[in-house]
Coordinates of C-alpha atoms and ligand atoms in Angstrom, one line a residue:
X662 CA -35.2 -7.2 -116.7
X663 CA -38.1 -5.1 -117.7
X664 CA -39.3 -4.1 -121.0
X665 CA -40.8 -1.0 -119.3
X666 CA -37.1 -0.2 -119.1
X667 CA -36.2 0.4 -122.8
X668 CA -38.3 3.6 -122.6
X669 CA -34.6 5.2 -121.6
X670 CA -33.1 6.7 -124.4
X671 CA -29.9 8.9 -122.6
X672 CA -26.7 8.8 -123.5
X673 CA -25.5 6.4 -121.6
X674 CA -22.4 8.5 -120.4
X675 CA -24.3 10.7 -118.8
X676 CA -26.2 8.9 -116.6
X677 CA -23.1 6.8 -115.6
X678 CA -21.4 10.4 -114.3
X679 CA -25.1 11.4 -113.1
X680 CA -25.5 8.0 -111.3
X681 CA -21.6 8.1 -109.8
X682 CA -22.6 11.8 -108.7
X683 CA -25.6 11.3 -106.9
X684 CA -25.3 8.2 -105.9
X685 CA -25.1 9.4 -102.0
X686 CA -28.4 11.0 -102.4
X687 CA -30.1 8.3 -104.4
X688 CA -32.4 5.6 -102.4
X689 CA -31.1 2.2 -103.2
X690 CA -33.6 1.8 -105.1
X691 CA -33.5 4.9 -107.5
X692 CA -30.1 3.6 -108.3
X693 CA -31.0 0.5 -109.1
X694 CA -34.0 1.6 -111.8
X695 CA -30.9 3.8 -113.0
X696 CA -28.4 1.2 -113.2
X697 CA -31.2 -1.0 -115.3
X698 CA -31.8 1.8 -117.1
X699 CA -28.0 2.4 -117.8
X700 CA -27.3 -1.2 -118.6
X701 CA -30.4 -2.1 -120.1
X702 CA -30.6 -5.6 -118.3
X703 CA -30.2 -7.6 -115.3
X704 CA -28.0 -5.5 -112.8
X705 CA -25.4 -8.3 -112.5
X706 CA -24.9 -8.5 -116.3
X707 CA -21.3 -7.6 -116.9
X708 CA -21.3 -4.7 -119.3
X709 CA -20.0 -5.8 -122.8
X710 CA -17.2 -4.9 -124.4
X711 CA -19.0 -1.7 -126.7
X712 CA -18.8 1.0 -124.1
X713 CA -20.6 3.7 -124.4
X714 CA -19.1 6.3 -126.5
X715 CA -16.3 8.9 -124.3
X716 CA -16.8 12.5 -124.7
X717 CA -13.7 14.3 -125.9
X718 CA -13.5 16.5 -122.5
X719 CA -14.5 16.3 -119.2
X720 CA -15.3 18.9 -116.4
X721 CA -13.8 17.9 -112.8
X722 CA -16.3 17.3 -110.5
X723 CA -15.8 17.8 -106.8
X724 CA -14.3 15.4 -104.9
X725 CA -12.9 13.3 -108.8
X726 CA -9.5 12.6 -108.7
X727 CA -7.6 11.7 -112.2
X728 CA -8.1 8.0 -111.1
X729 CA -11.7 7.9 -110.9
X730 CA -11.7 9.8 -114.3
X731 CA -9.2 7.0 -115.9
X732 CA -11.0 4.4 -114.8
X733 CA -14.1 6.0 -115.4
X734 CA -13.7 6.7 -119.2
X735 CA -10.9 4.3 -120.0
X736 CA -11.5 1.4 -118.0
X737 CA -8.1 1.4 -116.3
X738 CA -5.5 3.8 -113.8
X739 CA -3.6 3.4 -116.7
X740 CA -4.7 6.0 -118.2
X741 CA -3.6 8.6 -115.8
X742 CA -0.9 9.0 -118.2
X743 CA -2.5 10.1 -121.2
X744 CA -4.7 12.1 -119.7
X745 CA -1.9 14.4 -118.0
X746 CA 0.0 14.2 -120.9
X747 CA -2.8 15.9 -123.3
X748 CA -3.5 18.3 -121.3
X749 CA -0.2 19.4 -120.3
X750 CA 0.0 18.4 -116.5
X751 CA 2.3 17.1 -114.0
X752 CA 1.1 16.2 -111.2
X753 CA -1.9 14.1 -110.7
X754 CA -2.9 15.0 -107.2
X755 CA -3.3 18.4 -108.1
X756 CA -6.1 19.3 -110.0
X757 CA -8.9 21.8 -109.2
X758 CA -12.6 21.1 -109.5
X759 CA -14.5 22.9 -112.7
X760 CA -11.1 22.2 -115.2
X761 CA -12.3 20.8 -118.2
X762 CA -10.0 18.2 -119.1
X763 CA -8.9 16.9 -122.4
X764 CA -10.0 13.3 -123.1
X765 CA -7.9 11.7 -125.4
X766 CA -9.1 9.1 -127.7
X767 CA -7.8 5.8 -128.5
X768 CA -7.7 3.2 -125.4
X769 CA -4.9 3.0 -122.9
X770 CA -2.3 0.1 -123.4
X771 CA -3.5 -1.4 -120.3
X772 CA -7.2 -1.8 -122.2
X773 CA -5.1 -5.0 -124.4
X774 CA -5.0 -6.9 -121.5
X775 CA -8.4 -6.2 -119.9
X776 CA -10.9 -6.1 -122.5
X777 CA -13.9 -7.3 -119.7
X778 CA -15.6 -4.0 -117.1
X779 CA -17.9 -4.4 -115.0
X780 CA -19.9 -1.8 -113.5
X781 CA -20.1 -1.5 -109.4
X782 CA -23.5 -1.7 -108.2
X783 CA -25.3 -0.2 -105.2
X784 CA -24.0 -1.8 -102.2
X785 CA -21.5 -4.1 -104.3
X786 CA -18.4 -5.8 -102.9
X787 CA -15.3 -6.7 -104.5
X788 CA -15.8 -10.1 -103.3
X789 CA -19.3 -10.0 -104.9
X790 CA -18.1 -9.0 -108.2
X791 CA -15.7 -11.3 -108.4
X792 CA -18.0 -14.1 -107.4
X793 CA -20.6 -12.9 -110.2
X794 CA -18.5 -11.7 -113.1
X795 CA -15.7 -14.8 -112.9
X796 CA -17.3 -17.5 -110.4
X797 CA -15.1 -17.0 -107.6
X798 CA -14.6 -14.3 -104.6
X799 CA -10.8 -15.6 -104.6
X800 CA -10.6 -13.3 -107.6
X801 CA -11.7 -10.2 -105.4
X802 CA -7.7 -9.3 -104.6
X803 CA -6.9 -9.5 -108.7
X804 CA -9.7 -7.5 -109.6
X805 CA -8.0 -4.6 -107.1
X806 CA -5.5 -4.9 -108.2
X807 CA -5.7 -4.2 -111.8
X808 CA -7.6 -1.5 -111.2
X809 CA -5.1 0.0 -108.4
X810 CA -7.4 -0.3 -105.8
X811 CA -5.7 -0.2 -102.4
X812 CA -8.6 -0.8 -100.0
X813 CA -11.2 -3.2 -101.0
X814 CA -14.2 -1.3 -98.8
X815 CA -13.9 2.0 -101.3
X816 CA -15.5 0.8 -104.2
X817 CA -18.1 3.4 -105.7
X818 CA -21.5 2.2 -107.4
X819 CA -21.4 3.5 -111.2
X820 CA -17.3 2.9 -111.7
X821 CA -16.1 0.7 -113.9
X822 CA -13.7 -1.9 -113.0
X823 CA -11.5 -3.9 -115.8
X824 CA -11.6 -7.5 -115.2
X825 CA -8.9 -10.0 -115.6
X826 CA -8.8 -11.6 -119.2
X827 CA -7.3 -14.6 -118.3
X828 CA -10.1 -15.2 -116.2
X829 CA -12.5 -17.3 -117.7
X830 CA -16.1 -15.6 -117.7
X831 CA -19.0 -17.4 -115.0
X832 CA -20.3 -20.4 -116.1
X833 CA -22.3 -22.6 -114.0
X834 CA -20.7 -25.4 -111.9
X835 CA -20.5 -28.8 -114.1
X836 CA -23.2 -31.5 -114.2
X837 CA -23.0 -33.5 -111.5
X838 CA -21.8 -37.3 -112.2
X839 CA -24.7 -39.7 -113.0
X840 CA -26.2 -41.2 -110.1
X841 CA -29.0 -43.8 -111.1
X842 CA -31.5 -43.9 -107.9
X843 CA -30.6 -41.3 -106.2
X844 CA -28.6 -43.0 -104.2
X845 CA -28.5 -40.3 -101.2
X846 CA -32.5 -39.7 -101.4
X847 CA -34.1 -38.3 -98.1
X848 CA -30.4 -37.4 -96.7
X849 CA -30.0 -34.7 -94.6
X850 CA -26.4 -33.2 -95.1
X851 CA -24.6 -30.5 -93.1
X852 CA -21.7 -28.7 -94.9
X853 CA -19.8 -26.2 -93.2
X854 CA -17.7 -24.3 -95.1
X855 CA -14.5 -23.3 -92.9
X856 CA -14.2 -19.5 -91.4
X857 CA -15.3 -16.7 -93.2
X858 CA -16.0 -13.1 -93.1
X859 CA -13.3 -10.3 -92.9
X860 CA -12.1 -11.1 -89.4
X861 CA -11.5 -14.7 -90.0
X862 CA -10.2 -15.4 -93.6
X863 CA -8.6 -18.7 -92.5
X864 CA -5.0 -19.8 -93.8
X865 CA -4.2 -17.5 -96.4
X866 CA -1.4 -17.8 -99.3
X867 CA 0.3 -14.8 -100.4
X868 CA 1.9 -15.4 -103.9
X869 CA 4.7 -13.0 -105.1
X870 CA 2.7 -10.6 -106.9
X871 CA 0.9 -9.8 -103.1
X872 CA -2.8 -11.2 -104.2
X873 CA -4.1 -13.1 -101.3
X874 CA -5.4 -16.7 -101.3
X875 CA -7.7 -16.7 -98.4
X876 CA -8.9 -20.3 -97.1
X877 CA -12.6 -18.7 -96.5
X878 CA -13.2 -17.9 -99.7
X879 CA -11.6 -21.3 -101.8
X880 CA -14.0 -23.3 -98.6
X881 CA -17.2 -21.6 -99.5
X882 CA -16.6 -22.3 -103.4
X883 CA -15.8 -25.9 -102.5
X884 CA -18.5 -26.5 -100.4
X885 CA -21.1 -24.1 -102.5
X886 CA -20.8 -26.9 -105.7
X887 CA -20.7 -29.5 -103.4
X888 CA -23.8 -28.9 -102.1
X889 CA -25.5 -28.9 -105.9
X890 CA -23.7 -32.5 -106.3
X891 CA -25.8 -33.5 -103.1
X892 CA -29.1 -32.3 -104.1
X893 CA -28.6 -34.0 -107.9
X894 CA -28.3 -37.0 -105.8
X895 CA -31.2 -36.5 -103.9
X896 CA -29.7 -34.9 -100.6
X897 CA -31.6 -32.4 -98.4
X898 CA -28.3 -29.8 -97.6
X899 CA -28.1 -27.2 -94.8
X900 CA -25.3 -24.4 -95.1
X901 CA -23.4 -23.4 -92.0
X902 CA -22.7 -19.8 -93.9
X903 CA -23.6 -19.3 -98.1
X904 CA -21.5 -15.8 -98.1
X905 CA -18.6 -14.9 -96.8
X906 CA -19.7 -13.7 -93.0
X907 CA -17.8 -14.8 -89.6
X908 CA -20.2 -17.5 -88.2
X909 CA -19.2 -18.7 -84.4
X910 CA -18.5 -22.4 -84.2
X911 CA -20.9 -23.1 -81.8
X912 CA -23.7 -21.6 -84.3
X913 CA -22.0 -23.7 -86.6
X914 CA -22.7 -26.5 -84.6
X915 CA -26.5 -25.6 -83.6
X916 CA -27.5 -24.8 -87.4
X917 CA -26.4 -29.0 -87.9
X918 CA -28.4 -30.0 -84.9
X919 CA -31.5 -27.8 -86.2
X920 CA -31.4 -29.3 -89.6
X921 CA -31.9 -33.2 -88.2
X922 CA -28.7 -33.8 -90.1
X923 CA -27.6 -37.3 -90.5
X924 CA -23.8 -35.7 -91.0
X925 CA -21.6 -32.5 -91.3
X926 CA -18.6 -32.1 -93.2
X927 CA -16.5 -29.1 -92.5
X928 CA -14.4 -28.2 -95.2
X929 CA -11.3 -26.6 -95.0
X930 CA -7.4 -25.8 -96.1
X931 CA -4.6 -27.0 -94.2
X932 CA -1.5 -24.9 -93.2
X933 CA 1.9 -25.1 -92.1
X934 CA 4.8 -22.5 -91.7
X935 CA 6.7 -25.6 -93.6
X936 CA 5.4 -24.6 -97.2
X937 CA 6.6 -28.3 -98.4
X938 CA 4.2 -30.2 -97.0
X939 CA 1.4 -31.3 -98.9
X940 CA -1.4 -33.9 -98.3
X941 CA -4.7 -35.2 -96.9
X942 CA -6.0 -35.1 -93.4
X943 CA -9.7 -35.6 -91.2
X944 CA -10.7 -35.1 -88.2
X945 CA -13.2 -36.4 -85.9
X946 CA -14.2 -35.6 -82.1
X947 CA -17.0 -37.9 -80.9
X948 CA -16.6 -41.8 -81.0
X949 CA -19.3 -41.4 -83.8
X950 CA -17.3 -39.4 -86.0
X951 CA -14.8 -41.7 -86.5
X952 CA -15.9 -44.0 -89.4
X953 CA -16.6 -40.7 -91.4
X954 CA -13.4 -38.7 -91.3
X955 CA -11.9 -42.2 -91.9
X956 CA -13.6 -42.3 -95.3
X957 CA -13.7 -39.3 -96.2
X958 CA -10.0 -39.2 -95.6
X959 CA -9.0 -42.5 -97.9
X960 CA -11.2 -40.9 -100.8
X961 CA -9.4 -37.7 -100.9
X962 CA -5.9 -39.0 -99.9
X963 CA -6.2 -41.4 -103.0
X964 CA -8.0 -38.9 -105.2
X965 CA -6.5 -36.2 -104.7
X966 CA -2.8 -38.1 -104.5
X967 CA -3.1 -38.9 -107.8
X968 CA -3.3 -35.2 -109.2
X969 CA -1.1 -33.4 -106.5
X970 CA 0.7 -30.4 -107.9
X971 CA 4.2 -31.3 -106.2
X972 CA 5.2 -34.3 -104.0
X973 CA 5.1 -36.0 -101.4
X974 CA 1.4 -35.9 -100.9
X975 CA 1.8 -37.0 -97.0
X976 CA -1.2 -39.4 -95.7
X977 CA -1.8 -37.5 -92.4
X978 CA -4.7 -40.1 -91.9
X979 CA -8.0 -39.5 -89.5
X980 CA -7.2 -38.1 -86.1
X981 CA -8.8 -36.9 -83.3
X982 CA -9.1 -33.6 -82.7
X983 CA -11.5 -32.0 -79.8
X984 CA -13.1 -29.4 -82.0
X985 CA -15.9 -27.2 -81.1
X986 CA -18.4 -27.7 -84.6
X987 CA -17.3 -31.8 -84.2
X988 CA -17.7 -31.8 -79.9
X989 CA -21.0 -29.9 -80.4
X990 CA -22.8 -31.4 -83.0
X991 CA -25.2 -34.6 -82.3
X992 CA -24.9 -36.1 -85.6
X993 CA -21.6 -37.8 -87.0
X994 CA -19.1 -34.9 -88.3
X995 CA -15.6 -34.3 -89.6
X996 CA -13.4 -31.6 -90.6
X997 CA -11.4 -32.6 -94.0
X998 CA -9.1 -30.8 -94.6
X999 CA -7.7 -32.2 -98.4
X1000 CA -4.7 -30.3 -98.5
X1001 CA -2.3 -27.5 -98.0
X1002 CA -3.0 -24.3 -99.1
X1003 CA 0.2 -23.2 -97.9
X1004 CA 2.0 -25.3 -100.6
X1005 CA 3.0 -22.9 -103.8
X1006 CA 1.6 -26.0 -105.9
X1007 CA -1.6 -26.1 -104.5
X1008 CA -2.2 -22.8 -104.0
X1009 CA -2.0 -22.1 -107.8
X1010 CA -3.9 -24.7 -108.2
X1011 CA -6.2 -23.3 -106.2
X1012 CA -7.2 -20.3 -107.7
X1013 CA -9.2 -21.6 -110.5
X1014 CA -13.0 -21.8 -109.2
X1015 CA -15.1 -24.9 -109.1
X1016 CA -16.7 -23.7 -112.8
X1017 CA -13.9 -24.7 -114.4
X1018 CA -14.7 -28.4 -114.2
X1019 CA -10.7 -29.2 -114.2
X1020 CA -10.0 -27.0 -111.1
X1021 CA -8.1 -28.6 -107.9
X1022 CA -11.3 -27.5 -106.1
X1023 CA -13.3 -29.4 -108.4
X1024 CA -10.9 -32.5 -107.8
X1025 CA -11.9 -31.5 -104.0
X1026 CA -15.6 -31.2 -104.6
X1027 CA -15.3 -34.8 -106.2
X1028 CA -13.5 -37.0 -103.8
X1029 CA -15.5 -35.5 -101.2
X1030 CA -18.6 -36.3 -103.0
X1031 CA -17.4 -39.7 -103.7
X1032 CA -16.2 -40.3 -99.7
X1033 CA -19.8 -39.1 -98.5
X1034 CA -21.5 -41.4 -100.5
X1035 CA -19.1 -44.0 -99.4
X1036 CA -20.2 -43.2 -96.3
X1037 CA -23.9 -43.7 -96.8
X1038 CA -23.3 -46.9 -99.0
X1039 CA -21.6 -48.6 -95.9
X1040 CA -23.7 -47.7 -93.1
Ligands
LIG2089 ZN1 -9.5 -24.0 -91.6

């Protein structure tokens, strides 16, 4: 933020549609000045709940649809209804550039449930706004949902998106446990979150309503607050990946070996067609590895036994496995993979991010912190 900034004084409507209509002729960084300027803060502050006041009509501009325009001034597709309905249409794929359209007032029913927008930024992402507005990129397929988005890759900088309510808004991870002396001082720590990027989402769970679960994305959260547990205690942490972009396993592998790490932990989702099964399983390559997958494997089998969704939460135990980040890396390493994302259960559980300190991931980000430190106590 910039107090040089609050020198902008325009109705904020304006420069929204003047932002969203040159915004392919803008430099990056025009837009963002603009979008500072619109939103009078940081550009990832969520806009509050006062919008800025809606004119009472609208001229089409080429290239709107009735969509943008709901979205636009009412927050929601919703409102595609009203809007026809004042001003006497039918069909909403046909309307011609330079109509001025009748906005009604009032806020669309869908508004009740949604009472959160966010603005898209330049060179946003779905995944990014989710991660930023309610802590998780898992959230990404919700947010498209509500706002009837069909492909995730057409988002447009300067529309508003409604945002789940149930949601909780970002807050940051919580406080790592006490740890008097630091017990993992000096450590060097690998974490690999599994998969990643659009190409390799992992497992994925698709519940009824069609949202997507991908592995990727509940992996990267996991191992992301993990990592802040680590340094609290005094642990030096490499990331294999900190976004959500398709890293090769045998990079995977090198970026451990160029750190010095004294471990890697792999984290990831298991899967089976079998949605039943349910439970905790590691996996190590090398002779070294073996000791660490088997206690990181009794930590989360117990820890996470105790608070599993449905039962039977199956001990699948340590086993070997000739994997390319555990065959290729010089330093002990496992792959834990604490349960099944494929069980209903668990992926419900699931979707709550590691900021919300009760979350199943959070449960995960615990007994894996617990097992690591195990680890260190007993060697
Ligand atoms: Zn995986």
């Amino acid at each position: 933020w910039s107090p040089m900034l609050t020198c902008f004084r325009f109705p904020r409507h304006l420069l929204a549609s003047a932002l969203r209509r040159f915004q392919g002729r803008l430099s990056a960084g025009a837009a963002i000045v603009l979008a500072l300027a619109l939103f009078g803060a940081h550009p990832t502050t969520p806009l509050r709940a006062e919008d800025p006041p809606r004119p009472s009509q609208v001229v089409i501009q080429p290239g709107d649809t009735l969509s943008d325009i709901a979205v636009r001034f009412y927050g929601s597709p919703a409102a595609v209804e009203r809007i026809l309905s004042a001003n006497r249409l039918s069909d909403a794929n046909v309307i011609v550039t330079g109509t001025r359209l009748v906005l009604p007032a009032g806020t669309p029913p869908a508004a009740s449930t949604s009472t959160r927008q966010v603005v898209v930024l330049p060179d946003d992402t779905l995944s990014g706004i989710a991660e930023r507005a309610l802590g998780s990129a898992a959230y990404a397929p919700t947010i498209a949902a509500l706002n009837g988005i069909t492909d995730e890759n057409r988002i447009v900088a300067g529309m508003k998106l409604a945002l789940p309510a149930a949601a909780g808004a970002r807050s940051s991870p919580p406080p790592a446990p006490a740890s008097p002396g630091r017990s993992l001082a000096g450590q060097r720590i690998c974490l690999d979150p599994g998969h990643g990027g659009k190409s390799e989402p992992g497992a994925a769970y698709t519940f009824p309503s069609r949202e997507v679960l991908r592995e990727a994305d509940v992996t990267l959260d996991i191992a992301t607050t993990l990592r802040a547990w680590l340094q609290a205690d005094g642990a030096v942490v490499t990331m294999t990946r900190t976004t959500d972009t398709f890293v090769p396993l045998i990079d995977r592998a090198a970026i451990c070996n160029m750190a010095g790490a004294a471990i890697m932990v792999s984290v990831h989702l298991n899967a089976d067609k079998s949605t039943a099964w349910d439970g905790a399983m590691a996996l190590f390559g090398k002779v070294v590895d073996r000791r660490l997958a088997e206690t990181l494997n009794a930590a989360l089998q117990l820890g996470l036994g105790r608070n599993a969704p449905s039962a039977p939460f199956t001990a699948f135990g340590a086993q070997q496995f000739d994997g390319a980040v555990l065959l290729n890396t010089l330093m002990p390493a496992v792959i834990v993979e604490p349960v099944f994302i494929t069980n209903p259960g668990e992926a419900q559980a699931l979707i709550a991010p590691t900021a919300q300190a009760t979350s199943r991931r959070n449960q995960i980000v615990l007994e894996t912190y617990r097992g690591i430190r195990m680890y260190f106590a007993g060697s």
